[in-house]
Amino acid sequence: MHDPKASSLPPRSFSSTDIPQDGWVDRLLPRSFRPYARLARLDRPIGTWLLLFPCWWGIVSVHVSQPCCESGLSFIFNDDHIYSLILALLFTVGAIVMRGAGCTYNDLVDRDIDAKVARTRTRPLVSGAVTPRQALAFLALQLAIGFGVLVVLGSENFWLGITSLGLVAIYPWMKRITWWPQFFLGLTFNWGALMGYTAMAGRLDIACFLLYAAGVAWTLGYDTIYAHQDKEDDALIGVKSTARLFAENSRAWIAVFYAVMWILLVATAWQARFSLAVLPFLIATALHLAWQVVTVDFSSPADCLRKFRSNRFVGWLVLLGFVAGHFWW
């Protein structure tokens, strides 16, 4: 797969770990719970936000005149707006547990790689704070909770959710065989756009596929920025990424990905028949994405992480824009 001599090289010195120190996990949780919270990345919620926003976007992409799905809890909460809030809460629970399950599985698969990367060498499985058997049991618990959420959401979402597990399963292996693992992350992380839309509308149509494609382009952009944190270690151990593939051309590629995302968001808004009230929010989104592209310092892992985390604001801007497009005419 890669040069074994390269794998034996010592990783570069790196001043930061990706595990926050003295955060709420250390202050509030019993000592025995802390490694599992870190395994599920509960101390780093940005990944949950990036998984959750496409779900919420999908819910609010359904035009208010369309009937909600006749499954799950919709027959009890038959007002579209109340039902959408219930869905938002369910998807929040689902995003937390499934992001945690994905991270647990990813760490099980990648523990040999994580041990060679400065940023990840203190993760619970690598450090021995959690054994592989304990991690598997924790993974099963998280999947069981996620299964319960799928059951409540109804048959259409149940099978969509089951299908997404295939993407979750293959993603950690992609960095070993393709230069485009960020593309597969995009396919996985934005599946919620299809699920949120289906939960609200009871079907899949062009609007949710446009939104899904927008999310994939967004992920290609922000995760290329994220991957620049590890490009030196990745080169030493043979891990592939778009950050290494694009190298000095990364800024231009990220600009293209973000431009494609924005165009697809506009197309989604048009297809969903939103009002012009969505435009100020989409313009603000474009400005924020442009700020990321222009100012990111690829030589600074801290700045790459800062720009990556700033995508939470992109998520909120798009969500608020879609909501405004529904209610302000």
C-alpha angles and dihedrals in degrees: 000000000000140000108293090208089060090052091057093056114107114254118247120268111266125184097208137061123202090236113091114231124224092002129143091286091062094041101044111024128076112255093250092056097050099081091052092049089052092045088056090044091237087148090057106050098172091091091053090051091050090050094044101047095067088052091053092043089054092052095051093042089075110096112246092237091062118094118247121245114284095226141077111016097340094100088061098041097041097164108096095223096047090045091051090054091050089050091049090055093047092049089049090058090044093050093051095050097038093047087051091048091049092050092047092051091044091053091049091053095040103040091111091052094041090057089062098047117082094216094052106032093099095055114128098256094046094045093047095243087124125030122221090249092053090047091053091052090049090049090053091052093051092047090051091055090047090050089054091054090050091052091053092048092061140243099301093054093038093065093040089053093048090050091054090061088073090061091046090052097051100038099083090053095053095080087063097053109025139041088224107067087135089065091056090047087054092052089051102040096048098047086101089073088067092043096047092049093047092048089056102036102028092230146056120248142156096287094060093045090052089050092048091052090049089054093050090053090048091053092049088057102044096038092051086057090048093049091058087075091070103031095114095049090041090055091051095051099035100250114153127221141155088252089064093038095052095033109162090005092060095105092058093046093049089050089054093049092049092046090052090048092052094048090050091049089054089049090050091051091050093047090048090051095237120174124249087264087087093065101076089054093048090048090051088050091053091050092050093049090048089052090055093050096046099043106034113119106211091191091061116072089192092056092045089054091047093052091045092053091048088072087084086077090053089055092051094045093053092045093049090046092053091048090049090049089057100048109025117069 
